[in-house]
mmCIF file of C-alpha atoms in Angstrom:
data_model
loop_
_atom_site.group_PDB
_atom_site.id
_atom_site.type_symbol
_atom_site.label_atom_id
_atom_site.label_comp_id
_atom_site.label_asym_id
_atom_site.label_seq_id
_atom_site.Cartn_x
_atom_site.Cartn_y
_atom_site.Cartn_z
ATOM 1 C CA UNK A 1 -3.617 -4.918 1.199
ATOM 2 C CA UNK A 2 -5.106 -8.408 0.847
ATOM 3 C CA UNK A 3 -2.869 -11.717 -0.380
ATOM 4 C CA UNK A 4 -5.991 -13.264 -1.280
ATOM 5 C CA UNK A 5 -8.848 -12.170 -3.373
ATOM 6 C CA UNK A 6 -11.533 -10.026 -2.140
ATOM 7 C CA UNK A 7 -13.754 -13.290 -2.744
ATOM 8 C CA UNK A 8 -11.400 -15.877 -0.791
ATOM 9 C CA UNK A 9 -11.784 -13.048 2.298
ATOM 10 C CA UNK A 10 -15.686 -13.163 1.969
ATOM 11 C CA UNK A 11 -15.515 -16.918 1.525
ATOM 12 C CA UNK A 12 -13.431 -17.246 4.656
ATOM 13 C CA UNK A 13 -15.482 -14.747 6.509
ATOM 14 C CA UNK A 14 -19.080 -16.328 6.221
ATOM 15 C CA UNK A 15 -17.336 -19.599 8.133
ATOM 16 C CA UNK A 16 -17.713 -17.876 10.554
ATOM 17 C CA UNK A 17 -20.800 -17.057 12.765
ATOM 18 C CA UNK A 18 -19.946 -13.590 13.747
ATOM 19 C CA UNK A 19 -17.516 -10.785 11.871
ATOM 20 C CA UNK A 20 -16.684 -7.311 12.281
ATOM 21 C CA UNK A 21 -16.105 -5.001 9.789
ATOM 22 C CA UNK A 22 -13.736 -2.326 11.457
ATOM 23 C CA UNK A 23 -13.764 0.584 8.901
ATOM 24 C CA UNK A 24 -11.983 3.926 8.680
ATOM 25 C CA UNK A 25 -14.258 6.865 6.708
ATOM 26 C CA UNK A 26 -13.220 7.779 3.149
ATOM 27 C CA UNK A 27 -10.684 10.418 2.180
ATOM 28 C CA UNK A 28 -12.067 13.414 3.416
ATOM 29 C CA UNK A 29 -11.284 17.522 2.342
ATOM 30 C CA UNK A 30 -8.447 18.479 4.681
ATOM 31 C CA UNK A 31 -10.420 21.279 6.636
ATOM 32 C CA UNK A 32 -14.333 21.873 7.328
ATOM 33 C CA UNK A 33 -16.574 24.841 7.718
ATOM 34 C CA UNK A 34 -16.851 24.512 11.376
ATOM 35 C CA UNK A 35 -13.722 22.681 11.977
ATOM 36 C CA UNK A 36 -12.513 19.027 12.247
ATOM 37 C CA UNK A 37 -15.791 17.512 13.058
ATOM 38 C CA UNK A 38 -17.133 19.345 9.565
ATOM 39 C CA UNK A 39 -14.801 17.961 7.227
ATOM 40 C CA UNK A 40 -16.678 16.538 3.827
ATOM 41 C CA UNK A 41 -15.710 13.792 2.009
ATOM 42 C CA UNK A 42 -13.483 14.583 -1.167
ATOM 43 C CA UNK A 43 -14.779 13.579 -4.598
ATOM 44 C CA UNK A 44 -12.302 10.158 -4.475
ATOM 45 C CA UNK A 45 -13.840 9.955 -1.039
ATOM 46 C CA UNK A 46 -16.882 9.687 -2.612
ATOM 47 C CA UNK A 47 -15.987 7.282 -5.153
ATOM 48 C CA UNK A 48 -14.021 5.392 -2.670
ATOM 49 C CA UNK A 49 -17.152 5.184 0.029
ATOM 50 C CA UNK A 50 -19.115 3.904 -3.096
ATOM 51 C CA UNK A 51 -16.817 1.519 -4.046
ATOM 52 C CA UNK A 52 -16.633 -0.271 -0.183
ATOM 53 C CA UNK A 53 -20.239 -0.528 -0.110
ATOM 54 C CA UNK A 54 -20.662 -2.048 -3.751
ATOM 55 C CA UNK A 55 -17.406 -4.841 -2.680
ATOM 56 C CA UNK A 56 -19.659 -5.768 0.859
ATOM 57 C CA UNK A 57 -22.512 -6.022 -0.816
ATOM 58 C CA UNK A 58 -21.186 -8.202 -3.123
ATOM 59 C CA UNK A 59 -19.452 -10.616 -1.292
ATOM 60 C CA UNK A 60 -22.128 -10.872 1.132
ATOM 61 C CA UNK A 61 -20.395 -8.833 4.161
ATOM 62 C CA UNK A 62 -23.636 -6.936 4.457
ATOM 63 C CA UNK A 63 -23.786 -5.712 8.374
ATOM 64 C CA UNK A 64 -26.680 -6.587 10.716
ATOM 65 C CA UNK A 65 -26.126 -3.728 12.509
ATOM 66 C CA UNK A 66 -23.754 -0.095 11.995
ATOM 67 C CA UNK A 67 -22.496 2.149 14.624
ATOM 68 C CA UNK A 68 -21.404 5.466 12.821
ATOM 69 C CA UNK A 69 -19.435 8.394 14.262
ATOM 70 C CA UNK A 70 -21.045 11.493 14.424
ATOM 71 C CA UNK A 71 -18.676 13.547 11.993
ATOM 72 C CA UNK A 72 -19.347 14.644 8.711
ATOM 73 C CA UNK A 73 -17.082 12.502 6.750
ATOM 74 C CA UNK A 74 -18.086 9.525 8.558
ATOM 75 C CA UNK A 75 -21.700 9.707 7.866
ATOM 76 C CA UNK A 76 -21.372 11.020 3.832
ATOM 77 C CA UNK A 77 -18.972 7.709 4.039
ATOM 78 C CA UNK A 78 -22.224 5.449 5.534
ATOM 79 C CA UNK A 79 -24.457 7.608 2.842
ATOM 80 C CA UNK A 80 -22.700 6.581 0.086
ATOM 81 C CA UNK A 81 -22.684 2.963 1.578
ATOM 82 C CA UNK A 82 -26.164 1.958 2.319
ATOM 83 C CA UNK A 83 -27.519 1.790 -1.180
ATOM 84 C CA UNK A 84 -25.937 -1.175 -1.653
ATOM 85 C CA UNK A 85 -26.807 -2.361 1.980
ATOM 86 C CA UNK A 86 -30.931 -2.694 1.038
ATOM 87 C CA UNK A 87 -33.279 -2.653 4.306
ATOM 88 C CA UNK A 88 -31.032 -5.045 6.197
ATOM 89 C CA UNK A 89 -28.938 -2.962 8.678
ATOM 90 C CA UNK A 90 -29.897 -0.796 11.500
ATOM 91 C CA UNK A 91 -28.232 2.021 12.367
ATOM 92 C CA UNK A 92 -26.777 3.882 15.201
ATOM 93 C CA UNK A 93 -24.866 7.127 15.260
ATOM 94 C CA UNK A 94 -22.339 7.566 17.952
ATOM 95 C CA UNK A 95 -20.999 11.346 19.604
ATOM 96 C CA UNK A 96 -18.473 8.924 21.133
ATOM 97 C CA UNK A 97 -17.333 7.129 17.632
ATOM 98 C CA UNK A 98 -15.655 10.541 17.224
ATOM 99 C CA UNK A 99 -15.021 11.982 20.793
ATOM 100 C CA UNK A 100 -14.133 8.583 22.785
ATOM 101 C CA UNK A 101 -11.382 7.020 20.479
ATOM 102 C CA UNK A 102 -10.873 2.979 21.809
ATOM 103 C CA UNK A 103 -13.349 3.387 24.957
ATOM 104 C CA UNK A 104 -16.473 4.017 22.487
ATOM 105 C CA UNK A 105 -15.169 0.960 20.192
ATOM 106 C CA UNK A 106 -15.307 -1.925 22.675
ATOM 107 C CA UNK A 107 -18.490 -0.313 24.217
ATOM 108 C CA UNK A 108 -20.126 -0.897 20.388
ATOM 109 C CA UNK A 109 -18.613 -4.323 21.072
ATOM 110 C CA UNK A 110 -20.454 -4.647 24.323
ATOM 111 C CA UNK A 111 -23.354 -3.653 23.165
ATOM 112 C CA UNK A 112 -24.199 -5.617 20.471
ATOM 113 C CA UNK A 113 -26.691 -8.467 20.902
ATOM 114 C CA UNK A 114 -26.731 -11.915 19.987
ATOM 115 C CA UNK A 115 -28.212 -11.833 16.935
ATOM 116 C CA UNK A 116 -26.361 -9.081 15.701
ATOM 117 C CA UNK A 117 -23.547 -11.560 13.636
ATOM 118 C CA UNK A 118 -22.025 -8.966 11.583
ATOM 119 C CA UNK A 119 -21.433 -5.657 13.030
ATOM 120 C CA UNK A 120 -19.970 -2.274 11.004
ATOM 121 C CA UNK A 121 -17.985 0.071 13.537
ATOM 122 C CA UNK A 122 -17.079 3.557 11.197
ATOM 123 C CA UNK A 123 -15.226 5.820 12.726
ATOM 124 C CA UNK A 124 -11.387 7.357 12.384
ATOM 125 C CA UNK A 125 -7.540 6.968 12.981
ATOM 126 C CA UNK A 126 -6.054 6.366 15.093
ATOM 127 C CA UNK A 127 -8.843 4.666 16.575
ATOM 128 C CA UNK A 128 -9.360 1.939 13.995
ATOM 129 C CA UNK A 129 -5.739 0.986 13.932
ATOM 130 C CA UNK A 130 -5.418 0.502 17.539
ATOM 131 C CA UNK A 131 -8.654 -1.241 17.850
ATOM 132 C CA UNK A 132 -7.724 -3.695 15.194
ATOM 133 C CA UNK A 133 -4.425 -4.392 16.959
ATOM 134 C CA UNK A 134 -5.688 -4.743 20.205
ATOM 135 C CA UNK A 135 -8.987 -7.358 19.006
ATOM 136 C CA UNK A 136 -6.328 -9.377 16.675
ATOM 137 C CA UNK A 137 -5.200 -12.673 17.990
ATOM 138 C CA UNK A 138 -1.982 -14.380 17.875
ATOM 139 C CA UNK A 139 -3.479 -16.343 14.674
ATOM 140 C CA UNK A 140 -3.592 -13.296 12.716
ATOM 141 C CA UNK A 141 -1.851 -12.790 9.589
ATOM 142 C CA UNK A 142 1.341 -11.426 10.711
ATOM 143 C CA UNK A 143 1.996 -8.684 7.770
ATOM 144 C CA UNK A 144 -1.429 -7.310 8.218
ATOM 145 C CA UNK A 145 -0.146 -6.821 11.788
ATOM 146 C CA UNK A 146 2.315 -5.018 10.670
ATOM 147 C CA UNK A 147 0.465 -2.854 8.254
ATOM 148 C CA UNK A 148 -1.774 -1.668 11.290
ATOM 149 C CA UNK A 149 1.484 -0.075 12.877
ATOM 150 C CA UNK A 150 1.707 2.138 9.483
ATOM 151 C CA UNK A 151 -2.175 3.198 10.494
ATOM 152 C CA UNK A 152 -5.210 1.994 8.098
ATOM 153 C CA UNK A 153 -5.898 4.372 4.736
ATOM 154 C CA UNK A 154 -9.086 6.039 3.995
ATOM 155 C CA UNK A 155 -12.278 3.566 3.276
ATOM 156 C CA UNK A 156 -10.209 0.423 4.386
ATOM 157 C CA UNK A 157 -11.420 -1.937 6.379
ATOM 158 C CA UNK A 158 -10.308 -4.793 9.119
ATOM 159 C CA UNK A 159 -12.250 -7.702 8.983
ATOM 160 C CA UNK A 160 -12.518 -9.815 12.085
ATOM 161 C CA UNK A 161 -13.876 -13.047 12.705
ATOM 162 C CA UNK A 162 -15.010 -15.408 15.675
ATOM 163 C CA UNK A 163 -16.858 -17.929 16.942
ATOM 164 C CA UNK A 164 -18.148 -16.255 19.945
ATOM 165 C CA UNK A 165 -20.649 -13.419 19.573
ATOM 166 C CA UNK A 166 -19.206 -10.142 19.241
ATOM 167 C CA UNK A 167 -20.823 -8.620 23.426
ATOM 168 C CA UNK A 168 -18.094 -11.626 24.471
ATOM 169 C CA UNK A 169 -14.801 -10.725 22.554
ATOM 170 C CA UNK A 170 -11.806 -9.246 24.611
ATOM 171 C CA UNK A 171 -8.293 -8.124 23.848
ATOM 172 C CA UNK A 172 -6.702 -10.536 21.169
ATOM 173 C CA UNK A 173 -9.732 -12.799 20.927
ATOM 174 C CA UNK A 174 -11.067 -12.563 17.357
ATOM 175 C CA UNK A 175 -8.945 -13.754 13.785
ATOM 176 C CA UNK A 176 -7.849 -10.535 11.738
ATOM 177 C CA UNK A 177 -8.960 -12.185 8.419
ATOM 178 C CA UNK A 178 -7.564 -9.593 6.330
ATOM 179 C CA UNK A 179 -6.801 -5.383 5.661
ATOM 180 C CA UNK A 180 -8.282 -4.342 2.470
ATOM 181 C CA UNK A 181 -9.668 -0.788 1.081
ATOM 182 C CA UNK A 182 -10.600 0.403 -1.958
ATOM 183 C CA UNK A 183 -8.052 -0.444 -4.495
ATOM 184 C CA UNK A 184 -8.822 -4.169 -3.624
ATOM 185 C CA UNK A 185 -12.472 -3.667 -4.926
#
């Protein structure tokens, strides 16, 4: 999904005082014991989930703060993750990450404070897709644009980028630095 390497993305990304790491769960078993909301993670899930949190960690995209949707496959996604994330990142699971779509995604926005540089939103499609489209400015790579319309895979990630902090961002206001997922790792 990226043009550049993984490591020119992380390079490009800590220019910048605050970033958000827009992330779809892992690949996930199509059905769940008690419905949607139940759905595990698969076994590549797994490996994928494992794999995103090992490439963050590694070039330094470590969040300062994670808001997590309340579904299964969202939180064995953020399980598999915060090995790799140490002590560093609080976190916060959201009902509304998985009942709200959009609405709950730019109230995570509002919410977050000051010095809260780096925030993780998890949740699901179509909500990622849309909310990547609708917070990418007219700067942003133009085939990752397009990519969004196809919808985001499991585990993959939109990484945005701005100079104002994240509580101030509206529609089309932060840099889409780049669409990548596991097989980028």
């Amino acid at each position: 999904m990226v043009s550049e390497t993984l490591e020119q993305v992380g390079q490009e990304a800590q220019r910048y005082p605050y970033t958000l790491l827009l992330m779809r769960h892992a690949q996930a078993e199509s059905v769940g014991a008690e419905g949607d909301r139940s759905r595990p993670l698969s076994l590549l899930g797994r490996q994928q989930a494992s794999r995103m949190g090992r490439a963050l960690t590694q070039e330094r995209l470590i969040p300062d703060r994670i808001a997590c949707s309340g579904a299964l496959r969202t939180r064995q996604t953020l399980e598999r993750m915060l090995p790799d994330f140490g002590d560093g990142p609080s976190v916060d699971y959201r009902e509304s990450l998985y009942s709200s779509g959009l609405q709950a995604v730019w109230d995570e926005l509002g919410q977050t404070k000051a010095d809260e540089h780096r925030l993780l939103i998890l949740t699901h499609e179509p909500t990622v897709s849309a909310g990547a489209q609708l917070l990418a400015d007219t700067e942003s790579a133009e085939s990752s644009l397009l990519q969004l319309d196809l919808g985001m895979s499991p585990a993959s990630i939109a990484l945005f980028a701005s100079s104002e902090p994240i509580a101030a961002w509206t529609p089309h206001s932060a840099r889409l630095l780049a669409l990548f997922g596991p097989r980028d790792c």
